[in-house]
Coordinates of N, CA and C in Angstrom, one line a residue:
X130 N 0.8 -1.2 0.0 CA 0.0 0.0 0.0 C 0.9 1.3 0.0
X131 N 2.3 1.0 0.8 CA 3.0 2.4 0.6 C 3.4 2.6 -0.7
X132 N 3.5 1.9 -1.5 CA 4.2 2.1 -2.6 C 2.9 2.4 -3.6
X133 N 1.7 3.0 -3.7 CA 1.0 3.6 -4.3 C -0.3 4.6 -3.4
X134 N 0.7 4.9 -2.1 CA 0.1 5.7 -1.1 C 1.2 6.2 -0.4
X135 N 0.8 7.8 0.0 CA 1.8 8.4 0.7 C 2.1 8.2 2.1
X136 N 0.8 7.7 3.1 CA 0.8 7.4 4.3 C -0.4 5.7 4.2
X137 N -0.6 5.1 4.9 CA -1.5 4.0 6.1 C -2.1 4.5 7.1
X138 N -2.8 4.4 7.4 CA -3.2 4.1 8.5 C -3.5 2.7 9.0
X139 N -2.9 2.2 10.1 CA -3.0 1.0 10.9 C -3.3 1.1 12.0
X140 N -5.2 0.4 12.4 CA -5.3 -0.2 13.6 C -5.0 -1.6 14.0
X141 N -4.8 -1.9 14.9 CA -5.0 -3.1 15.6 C -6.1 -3.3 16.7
X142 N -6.7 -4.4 16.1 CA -7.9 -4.4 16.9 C -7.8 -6.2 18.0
X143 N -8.3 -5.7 19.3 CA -8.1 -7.1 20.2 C -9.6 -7.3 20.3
X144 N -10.4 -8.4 19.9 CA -11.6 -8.7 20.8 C -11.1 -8.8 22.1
X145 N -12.2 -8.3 23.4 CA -11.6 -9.1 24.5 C -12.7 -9.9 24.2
X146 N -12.1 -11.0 25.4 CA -12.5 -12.5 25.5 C -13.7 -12.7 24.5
X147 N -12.7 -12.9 23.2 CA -13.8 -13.5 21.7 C -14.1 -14.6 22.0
X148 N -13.3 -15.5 22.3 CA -14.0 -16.8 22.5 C -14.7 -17.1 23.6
X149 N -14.8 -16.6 24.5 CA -15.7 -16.5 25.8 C -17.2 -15.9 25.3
X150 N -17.2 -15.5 24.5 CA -18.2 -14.7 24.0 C -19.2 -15.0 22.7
X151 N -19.0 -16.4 22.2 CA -19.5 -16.9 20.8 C -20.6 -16.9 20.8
X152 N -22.0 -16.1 20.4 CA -23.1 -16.8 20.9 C -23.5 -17.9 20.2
X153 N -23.9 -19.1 20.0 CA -24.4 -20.4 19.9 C -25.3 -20.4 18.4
X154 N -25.9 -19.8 18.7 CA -26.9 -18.9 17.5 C -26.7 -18.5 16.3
X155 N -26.0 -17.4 16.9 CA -25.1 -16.5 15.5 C -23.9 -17.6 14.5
X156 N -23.3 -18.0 15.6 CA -22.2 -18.9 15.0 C -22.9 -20.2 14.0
X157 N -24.4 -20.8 14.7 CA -25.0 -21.8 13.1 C -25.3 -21.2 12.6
X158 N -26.0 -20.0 12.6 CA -26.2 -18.9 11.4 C -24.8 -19.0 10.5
X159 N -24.2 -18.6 11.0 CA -23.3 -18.0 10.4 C -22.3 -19.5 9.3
X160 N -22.1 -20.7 10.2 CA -22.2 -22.2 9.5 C -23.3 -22.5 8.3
X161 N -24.4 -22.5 8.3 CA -25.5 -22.4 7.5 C -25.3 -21.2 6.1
X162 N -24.8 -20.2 6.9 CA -24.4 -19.0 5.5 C -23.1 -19.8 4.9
X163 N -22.6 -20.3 5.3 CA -21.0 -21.0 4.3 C -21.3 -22.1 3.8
X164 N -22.2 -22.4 3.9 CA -23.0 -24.0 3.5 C -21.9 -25.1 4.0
X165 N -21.9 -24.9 5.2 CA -21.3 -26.3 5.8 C -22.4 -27.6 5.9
X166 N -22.3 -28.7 5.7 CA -23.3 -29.7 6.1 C -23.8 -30.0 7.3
X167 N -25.0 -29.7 6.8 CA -26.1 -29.8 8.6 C -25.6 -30.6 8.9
X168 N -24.9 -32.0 9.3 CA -25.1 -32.7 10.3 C -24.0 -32.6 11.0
X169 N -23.1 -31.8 10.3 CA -21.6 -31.1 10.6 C -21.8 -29.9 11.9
X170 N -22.7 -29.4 11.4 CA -23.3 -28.0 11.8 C -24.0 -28.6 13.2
X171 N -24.6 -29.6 13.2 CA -25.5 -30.4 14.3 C -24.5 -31.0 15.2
X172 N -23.2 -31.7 14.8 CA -22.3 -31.9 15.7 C -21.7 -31.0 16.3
X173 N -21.6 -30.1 15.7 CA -20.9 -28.8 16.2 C -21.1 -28.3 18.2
X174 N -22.9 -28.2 17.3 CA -23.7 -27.6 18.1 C -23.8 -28.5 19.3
X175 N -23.8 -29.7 19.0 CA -24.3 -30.7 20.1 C -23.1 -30.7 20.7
X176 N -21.8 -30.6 20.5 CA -20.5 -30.3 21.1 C -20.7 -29.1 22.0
X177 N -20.6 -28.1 21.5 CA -20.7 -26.5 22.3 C -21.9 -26.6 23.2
X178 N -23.4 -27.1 22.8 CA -24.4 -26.6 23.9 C -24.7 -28.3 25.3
X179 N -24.0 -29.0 25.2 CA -23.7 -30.4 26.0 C -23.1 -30.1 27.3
X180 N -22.1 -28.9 27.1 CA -21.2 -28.2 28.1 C -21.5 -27.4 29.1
X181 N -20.9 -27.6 30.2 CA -21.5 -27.2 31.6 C -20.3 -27.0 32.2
X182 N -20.2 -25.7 33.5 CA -19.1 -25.7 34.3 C -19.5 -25.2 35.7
X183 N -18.7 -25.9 36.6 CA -18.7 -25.1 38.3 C -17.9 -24.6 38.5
X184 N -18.2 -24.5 39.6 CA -16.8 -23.5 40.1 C -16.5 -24.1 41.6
X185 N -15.0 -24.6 41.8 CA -14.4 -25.4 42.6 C -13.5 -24.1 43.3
X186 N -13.9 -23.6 44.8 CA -13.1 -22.8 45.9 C -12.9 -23.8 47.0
X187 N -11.3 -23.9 47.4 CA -11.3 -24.8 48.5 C -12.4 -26.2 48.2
X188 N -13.0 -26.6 49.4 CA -13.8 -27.7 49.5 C -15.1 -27.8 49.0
X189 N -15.2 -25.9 48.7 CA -16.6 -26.1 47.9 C -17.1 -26.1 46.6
X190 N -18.1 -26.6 46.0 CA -18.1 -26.8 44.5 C -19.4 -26.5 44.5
X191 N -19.3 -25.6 43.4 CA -20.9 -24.8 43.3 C -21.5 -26.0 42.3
X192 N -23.1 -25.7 42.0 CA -23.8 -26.1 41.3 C -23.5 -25.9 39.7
X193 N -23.8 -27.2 39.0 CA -23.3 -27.2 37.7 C -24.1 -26.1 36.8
X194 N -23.9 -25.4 36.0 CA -24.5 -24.1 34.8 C -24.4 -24.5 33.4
X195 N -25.2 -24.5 32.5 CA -25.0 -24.6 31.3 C -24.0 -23.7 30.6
X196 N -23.1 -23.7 29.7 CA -22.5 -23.0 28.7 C -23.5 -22.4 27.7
X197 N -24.3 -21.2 27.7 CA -24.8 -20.5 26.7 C -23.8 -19.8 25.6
X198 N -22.8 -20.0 26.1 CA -21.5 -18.9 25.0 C -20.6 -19.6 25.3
X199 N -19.9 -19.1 24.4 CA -18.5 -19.5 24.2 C -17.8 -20.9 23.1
X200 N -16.7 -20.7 22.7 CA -16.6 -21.7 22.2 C -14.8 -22.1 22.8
X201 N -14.4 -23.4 23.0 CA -12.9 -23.9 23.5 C -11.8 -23.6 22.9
X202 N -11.1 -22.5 23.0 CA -10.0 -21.4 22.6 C -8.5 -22.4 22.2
X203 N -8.7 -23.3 23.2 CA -7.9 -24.4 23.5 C -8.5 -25.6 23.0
X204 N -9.3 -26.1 22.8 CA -9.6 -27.4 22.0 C -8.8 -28.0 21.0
X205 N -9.0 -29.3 21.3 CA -7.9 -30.0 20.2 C -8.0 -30.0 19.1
X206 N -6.6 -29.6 18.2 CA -6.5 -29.5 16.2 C -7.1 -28.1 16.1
X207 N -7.2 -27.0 17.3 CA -7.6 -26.0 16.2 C -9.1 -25.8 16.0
X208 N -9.9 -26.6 16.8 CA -11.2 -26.3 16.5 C -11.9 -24.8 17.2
X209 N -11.7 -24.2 18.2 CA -12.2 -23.0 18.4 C -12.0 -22.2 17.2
X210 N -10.2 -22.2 17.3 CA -9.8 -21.2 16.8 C -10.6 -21.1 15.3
X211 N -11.0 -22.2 14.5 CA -11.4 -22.6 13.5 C -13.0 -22.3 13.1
X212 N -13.9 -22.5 14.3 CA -14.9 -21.9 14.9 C -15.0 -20.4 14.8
X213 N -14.0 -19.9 15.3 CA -14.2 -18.2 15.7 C -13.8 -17.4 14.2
X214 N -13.0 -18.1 13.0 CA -12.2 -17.7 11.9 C -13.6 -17.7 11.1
X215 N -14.7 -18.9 10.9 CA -16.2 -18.9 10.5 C -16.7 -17.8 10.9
X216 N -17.0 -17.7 12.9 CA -17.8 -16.7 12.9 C -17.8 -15.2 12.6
X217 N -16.6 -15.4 12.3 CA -16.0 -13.7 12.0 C -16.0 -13.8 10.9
X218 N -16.2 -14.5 9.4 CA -15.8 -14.3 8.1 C -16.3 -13.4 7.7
X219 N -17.9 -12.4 7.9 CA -18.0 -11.8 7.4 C -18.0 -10.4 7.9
X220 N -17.1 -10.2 8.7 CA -16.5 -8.7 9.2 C -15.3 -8.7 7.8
X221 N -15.9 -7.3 7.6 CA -15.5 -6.9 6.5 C -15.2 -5.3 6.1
X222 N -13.8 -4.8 5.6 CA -13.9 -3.3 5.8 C -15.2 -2.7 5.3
X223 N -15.4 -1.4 4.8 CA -16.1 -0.8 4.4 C -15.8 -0.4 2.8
X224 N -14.5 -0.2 2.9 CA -13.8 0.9 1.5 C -13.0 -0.7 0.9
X225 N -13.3 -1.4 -0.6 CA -12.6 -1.9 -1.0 C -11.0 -1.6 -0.9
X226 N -10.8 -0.3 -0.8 CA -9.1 0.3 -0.8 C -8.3 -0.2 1.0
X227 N -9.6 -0.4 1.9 CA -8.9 -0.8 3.0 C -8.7 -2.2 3.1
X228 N -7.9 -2.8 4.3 CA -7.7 -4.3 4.5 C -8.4 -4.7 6.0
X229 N -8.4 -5.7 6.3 CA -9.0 -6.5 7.1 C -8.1 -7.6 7.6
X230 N -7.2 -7.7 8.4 CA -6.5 -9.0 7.9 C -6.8 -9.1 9.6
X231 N -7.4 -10.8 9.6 CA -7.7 -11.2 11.0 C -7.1 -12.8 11.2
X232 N -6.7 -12.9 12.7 CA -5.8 -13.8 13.0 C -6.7 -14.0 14.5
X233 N -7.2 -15.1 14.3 CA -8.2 -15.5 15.7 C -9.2 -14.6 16.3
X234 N -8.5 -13.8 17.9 CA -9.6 -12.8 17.9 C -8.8 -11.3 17.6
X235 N -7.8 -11.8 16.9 CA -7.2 -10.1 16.5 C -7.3 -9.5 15.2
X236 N -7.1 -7.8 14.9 CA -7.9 -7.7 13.3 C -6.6 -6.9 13.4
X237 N -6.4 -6.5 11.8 CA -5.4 -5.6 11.5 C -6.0 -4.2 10.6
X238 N -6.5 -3.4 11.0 CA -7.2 -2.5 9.6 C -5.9 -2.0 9.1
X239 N -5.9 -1.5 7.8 CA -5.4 -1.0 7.5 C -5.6 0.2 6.4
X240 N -5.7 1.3 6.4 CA -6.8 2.2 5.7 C -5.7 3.0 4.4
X241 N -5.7 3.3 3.4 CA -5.0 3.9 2.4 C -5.5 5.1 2.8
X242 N -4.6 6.0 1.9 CA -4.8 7.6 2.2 C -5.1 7.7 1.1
X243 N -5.7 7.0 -0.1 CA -6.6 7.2 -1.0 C -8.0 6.9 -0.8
X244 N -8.4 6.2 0.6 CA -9.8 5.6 0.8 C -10.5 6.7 0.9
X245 N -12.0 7.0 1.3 CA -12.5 7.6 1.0 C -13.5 7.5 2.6
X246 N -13.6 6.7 2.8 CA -13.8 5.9 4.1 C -12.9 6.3 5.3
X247 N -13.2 7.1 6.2 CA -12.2 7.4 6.8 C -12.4 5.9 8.2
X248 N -11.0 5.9 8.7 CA -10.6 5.3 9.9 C -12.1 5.0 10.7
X249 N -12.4 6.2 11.4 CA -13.2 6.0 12.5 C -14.5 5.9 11.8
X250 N -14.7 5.7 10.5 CA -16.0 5.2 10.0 C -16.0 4.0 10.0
X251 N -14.8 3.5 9.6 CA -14.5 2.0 9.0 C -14.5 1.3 10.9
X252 N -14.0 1.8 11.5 CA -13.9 1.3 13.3 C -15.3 1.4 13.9
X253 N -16.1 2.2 13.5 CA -17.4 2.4 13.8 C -18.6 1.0 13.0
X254 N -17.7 0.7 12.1 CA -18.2 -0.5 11.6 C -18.2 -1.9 12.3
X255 N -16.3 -1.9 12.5 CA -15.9 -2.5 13.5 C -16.7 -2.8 14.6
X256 N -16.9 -2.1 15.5 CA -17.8 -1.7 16.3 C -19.6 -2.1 16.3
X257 N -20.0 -1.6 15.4 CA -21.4 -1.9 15.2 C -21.4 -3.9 15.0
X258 N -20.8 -4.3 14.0 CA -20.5 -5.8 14.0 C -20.1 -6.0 15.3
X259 N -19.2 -6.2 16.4 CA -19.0 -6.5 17.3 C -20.7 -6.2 18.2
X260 N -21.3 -5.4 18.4 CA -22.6 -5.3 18.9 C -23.9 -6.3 18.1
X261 N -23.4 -6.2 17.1 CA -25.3 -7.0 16.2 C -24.6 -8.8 16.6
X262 N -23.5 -9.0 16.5 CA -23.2 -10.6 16.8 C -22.6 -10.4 18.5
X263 N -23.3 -10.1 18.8 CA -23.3 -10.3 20.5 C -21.8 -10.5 20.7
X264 N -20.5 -10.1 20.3 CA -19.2 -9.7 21.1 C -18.7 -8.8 22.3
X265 N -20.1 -9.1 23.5 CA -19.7 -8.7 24.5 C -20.6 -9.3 25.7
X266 N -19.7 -9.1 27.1 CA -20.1 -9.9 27.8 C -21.3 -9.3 28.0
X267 N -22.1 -8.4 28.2 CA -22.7 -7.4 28.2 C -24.4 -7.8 27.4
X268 N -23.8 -8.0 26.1 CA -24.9 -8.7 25.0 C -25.7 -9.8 24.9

């Protein structure tokens, strides 16, 4: 981009805790839009919503909770991370001239000084996506 642009601009974007935050929902939605096979899609689900956790202090151990979110950041071969690369496919800049380059729950904008699109429009995008697919604990 420098070499047919005078300046970049580069954000770096962190979800916090993306994987803690997958909602269940959005993510077959979002399986069903890539035309993955339903029964692919069904195992998935039956994996992620099967899950339940307590919480162990000292001698005491609370009552078991279902997992409504999240997906295993850590699971074996890559599957979260593989998970969260689907649910995110379609965050996408705004300005064909800008980039998007994402690596788990991290993004890289990168905006040309030819876009037309400024930064905090394209981050405001950012942002609104992060809100409509529930990326917060909050949501």
């Amino acid at each position: 981009m420098l070499e047919t642009n005078q300046y970049v601009r580069c954000v770096l974007i962190d979800f916090s805790k993306a994987f803690d935050t997958v909602n269940h929902v959005i993510l077959a939605r979002e399986l069903f839009g890539l035309k993955v096979p339903v029964f692919i899609i069904q195992w998935i689900m039956s994996f992620l919503m099967n899950c339940s956790q307590a919480i162990k202090f000292g001698f005491h151990l609370s009552s078991m909770l279902p997992i409504k979110r999240s997906i295993a950041q850590g699971s074996g071969k890559g599957v979260g991370l593989t998970l969260f690369i689907m649910f995110a496919h379609d965050l996408k800049p705004l300005d064909i001239l800008n980039y998007l380059f994402k690596y788990a729950d991290d993004a890289t904008l990168l905006s040309s000084q030819r876009s037309k699109t400024t930064v905090e429009l394209e981050m405001t995008h950012v942002m609104n996506w992060a809100v409509e697919n529930k990326m917060s604990e909050f949501a």
